[in-house]
């Protein structure tokens, strides 16, 4: 299944944005882990338009060690796109056995990578890290995450594993399959699940951030959740149809009842309450349905422009193929 040639290397892909505080520690732990690994290790840092000294730091690392490579995007595109840029570069790499996606903030311990490799050798194309606990996260974040996974499970045919981030190992063919998905709305958790192939999980304890601050806030999380649902499901659109059908049926029944009343008791003027309630409820439902349709139309619009997903501004000299950009 996921066989390797002896020289093929394990690549660690690290998307990063303003992570200068954690980079030295990350680099130290990565190289220590490589020493314990029984296949050659390489790192690809993808700088997602950091505004601190992260890129300079990556260049220093790359100059000091031939196993370290770096890629800098032309601005901040967001983690999903930064990851895509890295995966694209690695898909063109000839000496790739497998690739591990790792957050820069040391929440996913690099020391776990040999365990991922061991599962991959058993024949799995994807080994994803699933959090046993969520340290250092608020109760509300945990609750909203749980609700999100439940919703995704309900509305989408692609089953996204719970409590699973981007920390995972991909075989060469899984990576190439992912690189072939060029959609702009990149809900990576869903894309990872969509490609299929034998997948398994590895339970681990996710540490709190080593330093620096999370780049997520609730606004971003909300957009992320909408992205997840709309790019993997059309159930919300169908929901509008169901609600529409139901209200029409109710309206017909109620209309029939009113007509009957007119024939039996004659016309009676009072009716303000029922009138205003009907107008408000129907108006609200219509706007809601329009909003849902709008979410999808907007996405079609963005997709139709076919802009490149990212632009590369710079790369470390040895990155070679990785410096060529791809639409
Ligand atoms: N990240 C990125 N681009 C962004 C935001 C984040 O490349 O626009 C990187 C960040 O440097 C880190 C990873 O994505 O390596 C996860 O980000 P963060 O720790 O902020 O997210 P959390 O762990 O809180 O979900
Ligand atoms: Mg983090």
Short mmCIF file of C-alpha atoms and ligand atoms in Angstrom, two decimals:
data_model
loop_
_atom_site.label_atom_id
_atom_site.label_comp_id
_atom_site.label_asym_id
_atom_site.label_seq_id
_atom_site.Cartn_x
_atom_site.Cartn_y
_atom_site.Cartn_z
CA UNK A 1 0.00 0.00 0.00
CA UNK A 2 1.86 3.10 1.16
CA UNK A 3 5.32 1.83 0.28
CA UNK A 4 8.42 3.95 0.25
CA UNK A 5 11.70 3.93 -1.55
CA UNK A 6 14.61 3.86 0.92
CA UNK A 7 15.77 7.40 0.19
CA UNK A 8 12.33 8.98 0.37
CA UNK A 9 11.92 11.49 3.13
CA UNK A 10 9.32 12.42 5.68
CA UNK A 11 8.32 16.04 5.20
CA UNK A 12 6.91 18.14 8.00
CA UNK A 13 4.75 20.99 6.74
CA UNK A 14 4.39 23.93 9.12
CA UNK A 15 2.05 26.79 8.19
CA UNK A 16 2.90 29.80 10.32
CA UNK A 17 1.74 33.33 10.86
CA UNK A 18 3.52 35.66 13.32
CA UNK A 19 5.09 32.82 15.26
CA UNK A 20 8.53 34.26 15.97
CA UNK A 21 8.21 33.48 19.67
CA UNK A 22 7.85 29.73 19.18
CA UNK A 23 9.97 29.11 16.07
CA UNK A 24 13.35 28.44 17.76
CA UNK A 25 11.81 25.95 20.16
CA UNK A 26 9.85 24.31 17.33
CA UNK A 27 12.96 24.00 15.18
CA UNK A 28 14.94 22.50 18.07
CA UNK A 29 12.28 19.91 18.82
CA UNK A 30 11.79 19.04 15.15
CA UNK A 31 15.49 18.41 14.58
CA UNK A 32 15.68 16.36 17.80
CA UNK A 33 12.76 14.27 16.55
CA UNK A 34 14.44 13.80 13.15
CA UNK A 35 17.47 12.32 14.91
CA UNK A 36 15.25 9.60 16.35
CA UNK A 37 13.47 8.93 13.06
CA UNK A 38 14.51 6.02 10.85
CA UNK A 39 13.91 7.87 7.58
CA UNK A 40 15.29 11.21 6.44
CA UNK A 41 13.36 14.19 7.77
CA UNK A 42 12.69 17.53 6.06
CA UNK A 43 10.78 20.65 7.08
CA UNK A 44 8.83 23.03 4.90
CA UNK A 45 7.83 26.23 6.67
CA UNK A 46 5.11 28.17 4.90
CA UNK A 47 5.07 31.74 6.11
CA UNK A 48 1.54 33.03 5.67
CA UNK A 49 2.56 36.67 5.28
CA UNK A 50 3.81 37.16 8.84
CA UNK A 51 4.37 40.72 9.93
CA UNK A 52 6.98 39.85 12.54
CA UNK A 53 10.47 38.41 11.97
CA UNK A 54 9.23 34.87 11.31
CA UNK A 55 10.36 34.79 7.69
CA UNK A 56 13.86 36.05 8.50
CA UNK A 57 14.04 33.36 11.14
CA UNK A 58 12.98 30.68 8.63
CA UNK A 59 15.67 31.89 6.23
CA UNK A 60 18.26 31.63 9.00
CA UNK A 61 17.14 28.06 9.76
CA UNK A 62 17.27 27.14 6.08
CA UNK A 63 20.75 28.57 5.66
CA UNK A 64 21.98 26.56 8.63
CA UNK A 65 20.43 23.22 7.70
CA UNK A 66 19.83 21.80 4.23
CA UNK A 67 16.82 19.85 5.49
CA UNK A 68 14.93 23.06 6.18
CA UNK A 69 12.99 24.82 3.44
CA UNK A 70 10.76 27.84 3.46
CA UNK A 71 8.08 29.44 1.36
CA UNK A 72 6.62 32.88 1.86
CA UNK A 73 3.18 33.85 0.61
CA UNK A 74 2.61 37.35 -0.71
CA UNK A 75 0.23 38.22 2.15
CA UNK A 76 -1.79 36.55 4.87
CA UNK A 77 -4.12 34.09 3.15
CA UNK A 78 -5.24 32.10 6.19
CA UNK A 79 -4.04 28.77 7.46
CA UNK A 80 -6.06 26.62 5.07
CA UNK A 81 -4.51 28.30 2.04
CA UNK A 82 -1.03 28.36 3.58
CA UNK A 83 -1.37 24.63 4.09
CA UNK A 84 -2.52 24.21 0.50
CA UNK A 85 0.52 26.12 -0.76
CA UNK A 86 2.74 23.76 1.21
CA UNK A 87 0.92 20.65 0.05
CA UNK A 88 1.17 21.81 -3.56
CA UNK A 89 4.92 22.30 -3.20
CA UNK A 90 5.31 18.89 -1.59
CA UNK A 91 3.18 17.18 -4.24
CA UNK A 92 5.90 18.14 -6.74
CA UNK A 93 8.69 16.92 -4.49
CA UNK A 94 10.22 13.71 -5.85
CA UNK A 95 11.70 12.36 -2.60
CA UNK A 96 8.52 12.37 -0.58
CA UNK A 97 7.47 9.28 1.35
CA UNK A 98 4.89 10.96 3.53
CA UNK A 99 4.09 14.36 4.94
CA UNK A 100 2.98 15.53 8.38
CA UNK A 101 1.08 18.78 8.87
CA UNK A 102 2.07 20.47 12.12
CA UNK A 103 1.02 23.70 13.82
CA UNK A 104 3.87 26.04 14.65
CA UNK A 105 2.69 26.75 18.18
CA UNK A 106 3.71 23.32 19.55
CA UNK A 107 0.15 22.38 20.42
CA UNK A 108 0.76 19.24 18.41
CA UNK A 109 3.90 17.64 19.84
CA UNK A 110 6.54 16.91 17.15
CA UNK A 111 7.66 13.97 19.31
CA UNK A 112 4.48 12.17 18.24
CA UNK A 113 5.51 12.06 14.59
CA UNK A 114 7.35 8.69 14.86
CA UNK A 115 4.10 7.19 16.18
CA UNK A 116 2.24 8.58 13.13
CA UNK A 117 4.92 7.09 10.89
CA UNK A 118 4.54 3.70 12.58
CA UNK A 119 0.78 3.65 11.84
CA UNK A 120 1.43 4.75 8.25
CA UNK A 121 3.81 1.80 7.83
CA UNK A 122 0.95 -0.47 8.82
CA UNK A 123 -0.63 0.59 5.54
CA UNK A 124 -2.73 3.66 6.34
CA UNK A 125 -2.75 6.59 3.93
CA UNK A 126 -3.81 9.05 6.54
CA UNK A 127 -3.14 9.02 10.26
CA UNK A 128 -4.86 11.89 12.00
CA UNK A 129 -4.24 13.06 15.53
CA UNK A 130 -7.40 13.17 17.62
CA UNK A 131 -7.35 15.21 20.82
CA UNK A 132 -7.98 13.27 23.98
CA UNK A 133 -8.56 16.52 25.86
CA UNK A 134 -8.62 20.17 24.96
CA UNK A 135 -6.26 21.81 27.41
CA UNK A 136 -6.31 25.55 27.78
CA UNK A 137 -9.57 26.05 25.89
CA UNK A 138 -12.66 27.60 27.39
CA UNK A 139 -15.83 25.63 28.06
CA UNK A 140 -17.65 27.70 25.45
CA UNK A 141 -15.08 26.88 22.77
CA UNK A 142 -15.40 23.19 23.60
CA UNK A 143 -19.20 23.37 23.48
CA UNK A 144 -19.33 25.21 20.18
CA UNK A 145 -16.81 22.76 18.71
CA UNK A 146 -18.94 19.80 19.84
CA UNK A 147 -22.07 21.36 18.32
CA UNK A 148 -20.24 22.03 15.08
CA UNK A 149 -19.07 18.43 14.68
CA UNK A 150 -22.58 17.18 15.40
CA UNK A 151 -24.08 19.55 12.81
CA UNK A 152 -21.50 18.54 10.20
CA UNK A 153 -22.22 14.87 10.87
CA UNK A 154 -25.92 15.51 10.26
CA UNK A 155 -25.84 17.62 7.12
CA UNK A 156 -22.92 16.19 5.19
CA UNK A 157 -22.26 12.80 3.63
CA UNK A 158 -18.54 13.27 4.26
CA UNK A 159 -17.88 12.24 7.85
CA UNK A 160 -15.47 14.64 9.50
CA UNK A 161 -13.79 12.98 12.49
CA UNK A 162 -14.40 14.78 15.79
CA UNK A 163 -11.79 16.66 17.77
CA UNK A 164 -9.39 16.29 14.90
CA UNK A 165 -7.43 19.24 13.65
CA UNK A 166 -4.98 19.45 10.82
CA UNK A 167 -2.26 17.53 12.68
CA UNK A 168 -1.92 14.40 10.60
CA UNK A 169 0.26 12.29 8.37
CA UNK A 170 -0.53 11.94 4.67
CA UNK A 171 0.87 9.30 2.36
CA UNK A 172 2.25 10.47 -0.97
CA UNK A 173 -0.89 9.45 -2.84
CA UNK A 174 -3.20 11.05 -0.28
CA UNK A 175 -1.18 14.24 -0.60
CA UNK A 176 -1.38 14.21 -4.40
CA UNK A 177 -5.11 13.57 -4.22
CA UNK A 178 -5.49 16.61 -1.95
CA UNK A 179 -3.35 18.76 -4.19
CA UNK A 180 -5.76 17.89 -7.00
CA UNK A 181 -8.70 19.52 -5.21
CA UNK A 182 -8.57 23.10 -6.42
CA UNK A 183 -11.70 24.56 -4.86
CA UNK A 184 -11.39 27.98 -3.35
CA UNK A 185 -13.56 27.33 -0.32
CA UNK A 186 -11.04 25.15 1.44
CA UNK A 187 -12.54 23.47 4.42
CA UNK A 188 -9.51 21.27 4.97
CA UNK A 189 -11.01 18.99 7.61
CA UNK A 190 -13.69 18.10 5.10
CA UNK A 191 -11.28 17.73 2.19
CA UNK A 192 -9.06 15.41 4.23
CA UNK A 193 -12.07 13.21 4.92
CA UNK A 194 -13.40 13.46 1.37
CA UNK A 195 -10.38 11.86 -0.31
CA UNK A 196 -10.95 8.61 1.58
CA UNK A 197 -8.23 5.88 1.44
CA UNK A 198 -7.47 3.88 4.59
CA UNK A 199 -7.49 6.31 7.50
CA UNK A 200 -6.91 5.84 11.18
CA UNK A 201 -6.62 7.98 14.26
CA UNK A 202 -4.01 8.40 16.92
CA UNK A 203 -5.19 9.75 20.27
CA UNK A 204 -3.02 12.43 21.83
CA UNK A 205 -3.10 15.20 24.39
CA UNK A 206 -3.16 18.59 22.75
CA UNK A 207 -0.98 20.98 24.68
CA UNK A 208 -1.78 24.64 25.24
CA UNK A 209 -0.05 27.09 22.91
CA UNK A 210 3.69 27.34 23.78
CA UNK A 211 3.75 31.13 23.33
CA UNK A 212 2.04 33.87 21.35
CA UNK A 213 -1.69 34.16 20.85
CA UNK A 214 -4.25 32.17 18.89
CA UNK A 215 -5.22 33.67 15.55
CA UNK A 216 -8.79 32.54 15.98
CA UNK A 217 -11.65 34.55 17.31
CA UNK A 218 -15.37 33.95 17.25
CA UNK A 219 -15.90 35.89 14.04
CA UNK A 220 -13.34 33.70 12.32
CA UNK A 221 -14.76 30.54 13.85
CA UNK A 222 -18.26 31.43 12.65
CA UNK A 223 -17.05 31.96 9.09
CA UNK A 224 -15.15 28.70 9.36
CA UNK A 225 -18.29 26.84 10.44
CA UNK A 226 -20.40 28.37 7.63
CA UNK A 227 -17.61 27.43 5.22
CA UNK A 228 -17.62 23.87 6.50
CA UNK A 229 -21.35 23.43 6.13
CA UNK A 230 -21.79 25.18 2.79
CA UNK A 231 -18.83 23.57 1.07
CA UNK A 232 -19.85 20.05 2.03
CA UNK A 233 -23.61 20.15 2.08
CA UNK A 234 -26.62 21.56 0.28
CA UNK A 235 -28.95 20.61 3.13
CA UNK A 236 -29.52 24.28 4.12
CA UNK A 237 -30.93 24.91 0.63
CA UNK A 238 -33.25 21.95 0.98
CA UNK A 239 -34.24 23.19 4.42
CA UNK A 240 -35.61 26.34 2.78
CA UNK A 241 -37.73 24.14 0.50
CA UNK A 242 -39.09 22.15 3.41
CA UNK A 243 -39.93 25.21 5.48
CA UNK A 244 -41.55 26.79 2.42
CA UNK A 245 -43.66 23.70 1.77
CA UNK A 246 -44.74 23.46 5.38
CA UNK A 247 -45.75 27.12 5.64
CA UNK A 248 -47.65 26.91 2.35
CA UNK A 249 -49.63 23.93 3.63
CA UNK A 250 -50.41 25.74 6.86
CA UNK A 251 -51.38 28.86 4.92
CA UNK A 252 -53.77 26.87 2.70
CA UNK A 253 -55.39 25.22 5.71
CA UNK A 254 -55.76 28.53 7.51
CA UNK A 255 -57.04 30.24 4.35
CA UNK A 256 -59.66 27.51 3.93
CA UNK A 257 -60.75 28.00 7.50
CA UNK A 258 -61.15 31.76 7.04
CA UNK A 259 -63.19 31.35 3.85
CA UNK A 260 -65.40 28.84 5.66
CA UNK A 261 -65.87 31.29 8.54
CA UNK A 262 -66.93 34.02 6.11
CA UNK A 263 -69.58 31.74 4.64
CA UNK A 264 -70.86 30.55 8.00
CA UNK A 265 -70.70 33.73 10.09
CA UNK A 266 -70.30 36.45 7.47
CA UNK A 267 -67.50 39.01 7.28
CA UNK A 268 -66.04 40.15 10.58
CA UNK A 269 -63.44 42.90 10.40
CA UNK A 270 -61.10 42.20 13.37
CA UNK A 271 -58.11 40.18 12.16
CA UNK A 272 -55.22 42.48 12.74
CA UNK A 273 -53.31 40.03 14.92
CA UNK A 274 -53.44 37.12 12.50
CA UNK A 275 -52.60 39.44 9.60
CA UNK A 276 -49.53 40.99 11.15
CA UNK A 277 -48.26 37.64 12.46
CA UNK A 278 -48.59 36.09 9.01
CA UNK A 279 -46.79 38.99 7.34
CA UNK A 280 -43.92 39.00 9.84
CA UNK A 281 -43.43 35.25 9.94
CA UNK A 282 -43.51 34.85 6.18
CA UNK A 283 -41.31 37.91 5.64
CA UNK A 284 -38.77 36.53 8.09
CA UNK A 285 -38.75 33.11 6.50
CA UNK A 286 -38.29 34.59 3.06
CA UNK A 287 -35.34 36.68 4.14
CA UNK A 288 -33.78 33.69 5.84
CA UNK A 289 -34.16 31.57 2.72
CA UNK A 290 -32.72 34.40 0.60
CA UNK A 291 -29.78 34.64 2.97
CA UNK A 292 -29.07 30.93 2.66
CA UNK A 293 -29.27 31.08 -1.12
CA UNK A 294 -27.02 34.13 -0.99
CA UNK A 295 -24.34 32.18 0.90
CA UNK A 296 -24.22 29.67 -1.91
CA UNK A 297 -24.45 32.19 -4.74
CA UNK A 298 -21.61 34.17 -3.19
CA UNK A 299 -19.48 31.06 -3.15
CA UNK A 300 -20.29 30.27 -6.75
CA UNK A 301 -19.27 33.83 -7.61
CA UNK A 302 -15.93 33.56 -5.83
CA UNK A 303 -15.27 30.16 -7.38
CA UNK A 304 -16.20 31.40 -10.86
CA UNK A 305 -13.46 34.04 -10.85
CA UNK A 306 -10.82 31.31 -10.85
CA UNK A 307 -8.14 33.38 -9.23
CA UNK A 308 -5.04 31.56 -8.04
CA UNK A 309 -5.46 30.34 -4.46
CA UNK A 310 -2.28 32.09 -3.33
CA UNK A 311 0.79 33.87 -4.59
CA UNK A 312 4.32 33.07 -3.55
CA UNK A 313 6.59 35.97 -2.79
CA UNK A 314 9.79 34.28 -1.76
CA UNK A 315 11.32 30.92 -1.01
CA UNK A 316 14.54 29.67 0.49
CA UNK A 317 17.10 28.76 -2.21
CA UNK A 318 16.96 24.99 -1.75
CA UNK A 319 13.19 24.84 -1.97
CA UNK A 320 13.62 24.35 -5.73
CA UNK A 321 10.37 23.12 -7.19
CA UNK A 322 8.57 24.59 -4.24
CA UNK A 323 9.27 28.11 -5.46
CA UNK A 324 7.25 27.70 -8.61
CA UNK A 325 3.78 28.89 -7.95
CA UNK A 326 0.69 27.09 -8.98
CA UNK A 327 -2.78 28.34 -9.71
N1 LIG B 1 -1.83 30.22 10.91
C1 LIG B 1 -1.55 30.57 9.60
N2 LIG B 1 -2.25 31.61 9.02
C2 LIG B 1 -3.23 32.29 9.69
C3 LIG B 1 -3.52 31.90 11.03
C4 LIG B 1 -2.80 30.86 11.60
O1 LIG B 1 -0.69 29.98 8.95
O2 LIG B 1 -3.81 33.20 9.12
C5 LIG B 1 -1.05 29.11 11.55
C6 LIG B 1 -0.49 29.46 12.92
O3 LIG B 1 0.76 30.10 12.82
C7 LIG B 1 -0.38 28.09 13.55
C8 LIG B 1 -1.57 27.35 12.97
O4 LIG B 1 -1.92 28.04 11.78
O5 LIG B 1 0.82 27.42 13.15
C9 LIG B 1 -2.72 27.28 13.94
O6 LIG B 1 -3.09 28.59 14.34
P1 LIG B 1 -3.56 28.92 15.82
O7 LIG B 1 -2.64 28.27 16.81
O8 LIG B 1 -3.73 30.38 15.91
O9 LIG B 1 -4.97 28.21 15.85
P2 LIG B 1 -5.58 27.31 17.05
O10 LIG B 1 -4.52 26.33 17.45
O11 LIG B 1 -5.92 28.26 18.12
O12 LIG B 1 -6.77 26.64 16.41
MG1 LIG B 2 -2.77 26.75 18.08
#
